[in-house]
Short mmCIF file of N, CA and C in Angstrom, two decimals:
data_model
loop_
_atom_site.label_atom_id
_atom_site.label_comp_id
_atom_site.label_asym_id
_atom_site.label_seq_id
_atom_site.Cartn_x
_atom_site.Cartn_y
_atom_site.Cartn_z
N GLU A 22 30.98 37.50 65.06
CA GLU A 22 31.70 36.56 65.89
C GLU A 22 32.91 37.23 66.51
N VAL A 23 33.27 36.79 67.68
CA VAL A 23 34.45 37.32 68.34
C VAL A 23 35.67 36.93 67.53
N GLY A 24 36.57 37.89 67.33
CA GLY A 24 37.78 37.60 66.60
C GLY A 24 37.62 37.68 65.08
N ASP A 25 36.44 37.98 64.60
CA ASP A 25 36.23 38.10 63.16
C ASP A 25 36.72 39.46 62.70
N SER A 26 37.77 39.48 61.89
CA SER A 26 38.32 40.75 61.44
C SER A 26 37.57 41.27 60.21
N HIS A 27 36.63 40.50 59.70
CA HIS A 27 35.85 40.90 58.53
C HIS A 27 34.41 41.16 58.94
N SER A 28 34.19 42.24 59.67
CA SER A 28 32.84 42.56 60.14
C SER A 28 31.95 42.90 58.95
N ARG A 29 30.68 42.52 59.06
CA ARG A 29 29.68 42.77 58.04
C ARG A 29 28.55 43.57 58.66
N TYR A 30 28.00 44.47 57.86
CA TYR A 30 26.94 45.34 58.35
C TYR A 30 25.78 45.35 57.37
N ARG A 31 24.63 45.78 57.84
CA ARG A 31 23.42 45.80 57.04
C ARG A 31 23.09 47.24 56.65
N LEU A 32 22.62 47.40 55.42
CA LEU A 32 22.09 48.68 54.96
C LEU A 32 20.62 48.47 54.65
N MET A 33 19.76 49.22 55.33
CA MET A 33 18.33 49.17 55.06
C MET A 33 17.91 50.52 54.49
N ALA A 34 17.18 50.49 53.37
CA ALA A 34 16.71 51.72 52.75
C ALA A 34 15.19 51.70 52.66
N LEU A 35 14.58 52.80 53.05
CA LEU A 35 13.15 53.02 52.88
C LEU A 35 13.00 53.81 51.58
N VAL A 36 12.19 53.29 50.65
CA VAL A 36 12.05 53.91 49.34
C VAL A 36 10.59 54.29 49.13
N ARG A 37 10.31 55.59 49.16
CA ARG A 37 8.94 56.09 49.01
C ARG A 37 8.93 57.23 48.01
N GLU A 38 7.84 57.30 47.22
CA GLU A 38 7.68 58.39 46.26
C GLU A 38 7.53 59.69 47.06
N ASP A 39 8.24 60.72 46.63
CA ASP A 39 8.37 61.94 47.44
C ASP A 39 7.04 62.64 47.71
N SER A 40 6.20 62.83 46.70
CA SER A 40 4.99 63.63 46.93
C SER A 40 3.84 62.82 47.54
N SER A 41 3.71 61.55 47.17
CA SER A 41 2.58 60.76 47.67
C SER A 41 2.93 59.94 48.92
N ASP A 42 4.20 59.76 49.18
CA ASP A 42 4.69 58.97 50.31
C ASP A 42 4.38 57.47 50.17
N ARG A 43 4.01 57.03 48.95
CA ARG A 43 3.71 55.61 48.77
C ARG A 43 5.00 54.82 48.57
N PRO A 44 5.06 53.61 49.11
CA PRO A 44 6.25 52.77 48.91
C PRO A 44 6.38 52.37 47.44
N LEU A 45 7.57 52.37 46.93
CA LEU A 45 7.81 52.03 45.53
C LEU A 45 8.04 50.53 45.38
N VAL A 46 7.00 49.77 45.68
CA VAL A 46 7.04 48.31 45.67
C VAL A 46 7.44 47.81 44.28
N GLY A 47 8.41 46.90 44.25
CA GLY A 47 8.83 46.27 43.01
C GLY A 47 9.87 47.03 42.22
N GLU A 48 10.19 48.27 42.63
CA GLU A 48 11.25 49.01 41.93
C GLU A 48 12.61 48.42 42.29
N ARG A 49 13.55 48.55 41.36
CA ARG A 49 14.90 48.01 41.58
C ARG A 49 15.82 49.09 42.17
N ILE A 50 16.57 48.67 43.16
CA ILE A 50 17.54 49.55 43.81
C ILE A 50 18.93 48.98 43.55
N GLU A 51 19.86 49.85 43.21
CA GLU A 51 21.25 49.44 43.01
C GLU A 51 22.10 49.99 44.14
N LEU A 52 23.01 49.16 44.60
CA LEU A 52 24.01 49.59 45.56
C LEU A 52 25.36 49.36 44.91
N VAL A 53 26.10 50.44 44.71
CA VAL A 53 27.38 50.37 44.00
C VAL A 53 28.50 50.67 44.98
N HIS A 54 29.42 49.72 45.12
CA HIS A 54 30.58 49.90 45.99
C HIS A 54 31.63 50.71 45.23
N ALA A 55 32.50 51.37 45.96
CA ALA A 55 33.58 52.14 45.34
C ALA A 55 34.43 51.30 44.39
N SER A 56 34.48 49.99 44.62
CA SER A 56 35.25 49.08 43.76
C SER A 56 34.56 48.85 42.42
N GLY A 57 33.28 49.27 42.29
CA GLY A 57 32.53 49.05 41.07
C GLY A 57 31.54 47.90 41.17
N GLU A 58 31.62 47.10 42.23
CA GLU A 58 30.68 45.99 42.42
C GLU A 58 29.27 46.54 42.60
N VAL A 59 28.30 45.92 41.90
CA VAL A 59 26.91 46.37 41.96
C VAL A 59 26.03 45.24 42.49
N VAL A 60 25.16 45.58 43.45
CA VAL A 60 24.16 44.64 43.95
C VAL A 60 22.80 45.26 43.66
N ARG A 61 21.89 44.47 43.08
CA ARG A 61 20.54 44.97 42.76
C ARG A 61 19.52 44.17 43.55
N LEU A 62 18.60 44.89 44.21
CA LEU A 62 17.51 44.26 44.93
C LEU A 62 16.21 44.97 44.58
N VAL A 63 15.09 44.36 44.97
CA VAL A 63 13.77 44.90 44.68
C VAL A 63 13.10 45.36 45.98
N VAL A 64 12.44 46.51 45.92
CA VAL A 64 11.74 47.08 47.08
C VAL A 64 10.57 46.17 47.46
N ASN A 65 10.45 45.86 48.76
CA ASN A 65 9.38 44.96 49.22
C ASN A 65 8.07 45.71 49.44
N ALA A 66 7.05 45.00 49.88
CA ALA A 66 5.70 45.55 50.02
C ALA A 66 5.62 46.68 51.05
N GLN A 67 6.55 46.72 51.98
CA GLN A 67 6.55 47.78 52.99
C GLN A 67 7.38 48.98 52.55
N GLY A 68 8.03 48.87 51.39
CA GLY A 68 8.85 49.99 50.90
C GLY A 68 10.30 49.90 51.31
N PHE A 69 10.73 48.75 51.79
CA PHE A 69 12.11 48.59 52.23
C PHE A 69 12.91 47.69 51.30
N VAL A 70 14.20 47.92 51.29
CA VAL A 70 15.16 47.01 50.67
C VAL A 70 16.32 46.89 51.66
N THR A 71 16.79 45.66 51.86
CA THR A 71 17.85 45.43 52.84
C THR A 71 19.02 44.69 52.19
N PHE A 72 20.18 45.29 52.28
CA PHE A 72 21.43 44.67 51.84
C PHE A 72 22.07 44.12 53.11
N PRO A 73 22.07 42.78 53.30
CA PRO A 73 22.31 42.22 54.62
C PRO A 73 23.77 42.04 55.05
N SER A 74 24.71 42.00 54.15
CA SER A 74 26.06 41.60 54.56
C SER A 74 27.10 42.41 53.80
N LEU A 75 27.33 43.63 54.28
CA LEU A 75 28.23 44.55 53.59
C LEU A 75 29.50 44.79 54.38
N SER A 76 30.59 44.91 53.66
CA SER A 76 31.86 45.29 54.27
C SER A 76 31.87 46.80 54.48
N PRO A 77 32.64 47.28 55.45
CA PRO A 77 32.79 48.73 55.58
C PRO A 77 33.30 49.32 54.28
N GLY A 78 32.84 50.52 53.98
CA GLY A 78 33.28 51.20 52.76
C GLY A 78 32.29 52.25 52.33
N THR A 79 32.53 52.81 51.15
CA THR A 79 31.69 53.85 50.58
C THR A 79 30.86 53.25 49.45
N TYR A 80 29.58 53.54 49.47
CA TYR A 80 28.64 53.00 48.50
C TYR A 80 27.79 54.14 47.94
N VAL A 81 27.20 53.90 46.75
CA VAL A 81 26.18 54.80 46.21
C VAL A 81 24.92 53.97 46.06
N LEU A 82 23.83 54.49 46.62
CA LEU A 82 22.53 53.84 46.58
C LEU A 82 21.68 54.62 45.60
N ARG A 83 21.07 53.91 44.61
CA ARG A 83 20.25 54.63 43.63
C ARG A 83 19.10 53.76 43.14
N LEU A 84 18.05 54.45 42.72
CA LEU A 84 16.89 53.80 42.14
C LEU A 84 17.17 53.57 40.67
N ASP A 85 16.94 52.34 40.20
CA ASP A 85 17.14 51.97 38.80
C ASP A 85 15.77 51.96 38.12
N SER A 86 15.30 53.15 37.71
CA SER A 86 13.94 53.26 37.20
C SER A 86 13.86 54.36 36.14
N THR A 87 13.06 54.12 35.11
CA THR A 87 12.85 55.16 34.10
C THR A 87 11.66 56.05 34.45
N GLY A 88 10.82 55.62 35.39
CA GLY A 88 9.62 56.38 35.73
C GLY A 88 9.81 57.44 36.79
N PHE A 89 11.02 57.51 37.35
CA PHE A 89 11.27 58.44 38.44
C PHE A 89 12.57 59.19 38.22
N ASN A 90 12.61 60.43 38.70
CA ASN A 90 13.87 61.14 38.78
C ASN A 90 14.62 60.52 39.95
N ALA A 91 15.66 59.81 39.64
CA ALA A 91 16.28 58.93 40.63
C ALA A 91 17.40 59.63 41.40
N PRO A 92 17.13 59.92 42.67
CA PRO A 92 18.19 60.49 43.48
C PRO A 92 19.22 59.43 43.83
N GLU A 93 20.43 59.88 44.08
CA GLU A 93 21.48 58.98 44.57
C GLU A 93 21.84 59.42 45.98
N ARG A 94 22.20 58.46 46.78
CA ARG A 94 22.65 58.74 48.14
C ARG A 94 24.00 58.07 48.34
N GLN A 95 24.97 58.83 48.77
CA GLN A 95 26.23 58.22 49.15
C GLN A 95 26.07 57.70 50.58
N VAL A 96 26.49 56.47 50.79
CA VAL A 96 26.38 55.84 52.10
C VAL A 96 27.77 55.36 52.50
N VAL A 97 28.20 55.75 53.69
CA VAL A 97 29.48 55.29 54.20
C VAL A 97 29.20 54.37 55.38
N ILE A 98 29.68 53.14 55.27
CA ILE A 98 29.54 52.17 56.34
C ILE A 98 30.89 52.05 57.01
N THR A 99 30.91 52.34 58.31
CA THR A 99 32.18 52.27 59.04
C THR A 99 32.15 51.12 60.03
N ASP A 100 31.37 51.26 61.10
CA ASP A 100 31.39 50.23 62.14
C ASP A 100 30.01 49.92 62.69
N SER A 101 28.96 50.17 61.87
CA SER A 101 27.61 49.83 62.31
C SER A 101 26.70 49.72 61.10
N SER A 102 25.53 49.12 61.32
CA SER A 102 24.53 49.05 60.27
C SER A 102 23.92 50.43 60.07
N VAL A 103 23.36 50.67 58.87
CA VAL A 103 22.89 51.99 58.50
C VAL A 103 21.47 51.89 57.93
N GLN A 104 20.64 52.90 58.22
CA GLN A 104 19.33 53.00 57.61
C GLN A 104 19.23 54.36 56.93
N VAL A 105 18.76 54.38 55.68
CA VAL A 105 18.62 55.62 54.92
C VAL A 105 17.25 55.64 54.25
N GLU A 106 16.92 56.78 53.66
CA GLU A 106 15.65 56.93 52.97
C GLU A 106 15.93 57.52 51.59
N LEU A 107 15.28 56.97 50.57
CA LEU A 107 15.30 57.52 49.21
C LEU A 107 13.89 58.00 48.90
N ARG A 108 13.78 59.22 48.39
CA ARG A 108 12.46 59.79 48.08
C ARG A 108 12.46 60.35 46.67
N PRO A 109 12.43 59.47 45.65
CA PRO A 109 12.41 59.94 44.27
C PRO A 109 11.08 60.58 43.92
N ARG A 110 11.12 61.44 42.90
CA ARG A 110 9.92 62.08 42.39
C ARG A 110 9.52 61.43 41.08
N GLU A 111 8.22 61.19 40.92
CA GLU A 111 7.71 60.61 39.69
C GLU A 111 7.89 61.61 38.55
N LYS A 112 8.36 61.10 37.39
CA LYS A 112 8.49 61.97 36.22
C LYS A 112 7.11 62.31 35.67
N ARG A 113 6.94 63.52 35.25
CA ARG A 113 5.63 63.96 34.74
C ARG A 113 5.73 64.26 33.25
#
């Protein structure tokens, strides 16, 4: 909205297993704000998870799973929505 000093942005993450490229449907993703606030969502059937209303700031995006070596991605939201990709490897 015009005049809104509290802009909100969206973070969309594509989550696919690194070697097979299959979407990690049903896996839990955590988004941790620098303040310590944690939001957890589940990967959808297309392999996406969307955090729809975020304030600008620094976040860490990570897979919350015991079956995968879970990479973390630092995400900085400044003045636009962001799309990132997580490609964890299955533990063997």
